[in-house]
């Protein structure tokens, strides 16, 4: 069985120890992931620190060309990486699955390559001229989750290196190997030390984020871990981009044509088996529309084939790990014991972390499946009477990543949309992120944004040059 390797200072590192990774669809071994020790974290950060000085001196054009080369490598290897990702993460090859994730990796590399942050004149009069320059921060610690492991790693790596930083990336301990392979491949385009990886659980993440030579932390994961990251940054004063969990509400406005929106609602909730930060996790529908929503979503759910994502006809795979599988099962069983209307769809294979697509009706705010982030294929559908009540429900939790409104009159929704407390409010779509559009959370879903020009600014510091005339 193959042992996958970390990339440290341009070399594949001999692992201190290793652990086995299993396919969540069938339990088969995929090989071994390396497990870094604290010395490896030091080596990786040191290599990144040394490499950063020369990397930052490269011209903007050179870094752009290298970033474009990385996009090409990702494209050339997308078949290999997508298959590895399906085996490791569970999302199917087809539909909005692993191939889709690889296309996103290419796009989120090409777009930052094409953007520039030239110096801005922020003030000028007869006596002075002040220009603001964007310079790199130094070494970026990137800590990633297991749900979209390659795409989220790319969101962290590419803007950072594009702007002259170097990176030490720690993938999730649940999904390290496709990420390690991606880094091994794209490192061919990069000088040694610009992109390094370390692997392991939260202890290695903690060692990395506390490291005195880290100048920026990019973190995507749960709210609980986010709080540890904020504490870590007290030791090195590294600014943080904090992308945390969500419990996104979607509100269907009264009288909306349900048939027209049903398919987008379905995928808004069940993308990646619901293991997506900005998925619909609570669906609010007016009582008169409730039956129509239930029946349209049921009709779509009953057509979905659940199984091993290597099968091209499968669109719904397993959950990624046992912890998440148990958590979702638990939330559904809690709803069932409370007398909710639990409707399950799809034939579930016996082996693997598979769950049926689950719609849960007759459920209310305050029940666990509504109030806790389920991060799985179980959608609570909550009735409302007055629209104001739905807005109050949507805003009552601490999470504020995304939200959506569904309507036949999208042009009339701007004022309503601004009432929702979320980093992004989508209208007639959900989770529709774009590499040019800033994305980040409000409230307990984090702070800072990724993507577009604002995302690039987040991996730089400002340096003002003030000249007396
Ligand atoms: P998690 O917080 O358990 O783990 C994320 C990463 O943090 C892993 O690499 C883990 O090893 C590391 N880690 C754990 N403890 C640490 C510590 N003390 N110090 C440093 N690193 C530590 O999250 P997860 O279960 O992998 O991901 C699921 C969560 O991520 C969900 O809540 C989801 O909504 C959220 N998420 C948010 C976004 C977003 O963009 N806002 C995107 C994807 C996922």
XYZ file of C-alpha atoms and ligand atoms in Angstrom, residues 143-148 152 155 170-174 200-207 209 219-226 228-229 242-246 276-278 281 323-324 373 375 401 439 441 445 450, ligand 1:
94
model
C -5.823 24.952 7.920
C -8.481 23.163 5.877
C -11.593 20.999 6.514
C -12.639 17.664 4.962
C -15.788 18.580 3.005
C -14.272 20.276 -0.074
C -10.758 25.022 -0.025
C -8.791 29.105 -1.942
C -2.480 21.447 6.987
C -5.279 19.430 5.359
C -7.895 17.738 7.522
C -6.759 14.479 9.092
C -9.858 12.878 7.489
C -2.108 15.405 11.544
C -4.960 16.333 13.815
C -5.789 19.470 15.794
C -2.535 19.237 17.793
C -0.471 19.753 14.656
C -2.885 22.494 13.540
C -2.411 24.120 16.916
C 1.391 23.904 16.750
C -1.102 28.300 14.100
C -8.770 28.897 8.656
C -11.853 27.076 7.386
C -13.661 24.748 9.739
C -15.991 24.623 12.696
C -16.875 27.432 15.044
C -15.406 25.530 18.008
C -12.002 25.216 16.335
C -12.261 28.801 15.112
C -8.980 28.028 19.317
C -7.506 29.681 16.238
C -11.919 32.866 9.646
C -14.427 30.857 7.576
C -16.603 28.962 10.044
C -19.720 26.857 10.047
C -23.136 27.982 8.918
C -21.183 22.101 2.576
C -20.671 25.196 4.691
C -23.112 27.332 2.719
C -29.748 23.848 6.460
C -18.276 10.989 13.365
C -20.419 12.939 10.881
C -25.588 22.580 11.990
C -23.847 19.078 7.883
C -22.729 32.481 6.693
C -17.355 35.359 0.401
C -19.442 34.970 7.283
C -19.634 32.248 10.978
C -12.027 35.267 0.465
P -12.894 21.266 12.211
O -12.916 22.598 12.864
O -13.112 20.059 13.035
O -11.469 21.043 11.509
C -10.947 21.937 10.547
C -9.434 21.863 10.576
O -8.948 22.387 11.807
C -8.866 20.449 10.465
O -7.737 20.485 9.629
C -8.463 20.144 11.908
O -7.421 19.201 12.037
C -7.987 21.514 12.368
N -7.967 21.706 13.814
C -8.717 21.100 14.769
N -8.414 21.605 15.993
C -7.462 22.553 15.802
C -6.766 23.454 16.668
N -6.976 23.477 17.988
N -5.880 24.321 16.124
C -5.674 24.339 14.790
N -6.287 23.513 13.917
C -7.183 22.631 14.415
O -13.914 21.349 11.010
P -14.334 20.184 9.985
O -15.210 19.218 10.721
O -13.136 19.677 9.260
O -15.211 20.999 8.914
C -16.581 21.155 9.021
C -16.912 22.562 9.475
O -16.297 23.505 8.622
C -18.402 22.846 9.383
O -18.811 23.586 10.503
C -18.508 23.703 8.122
O -19.646 24.529 8.061
C -17.240 24.482 8.201
N -16.867 25.016 6.891
C -16.901 26.368 6.687
C -16.594 26.896 5.428
C -16.634 28.362 5.145
O -16.144 28.771 4.101
N -17.164 29.185 6.031
C -16.250 26.020 4.389
C -16.230 24.648 4.636
C -16.522 24.156 5.898
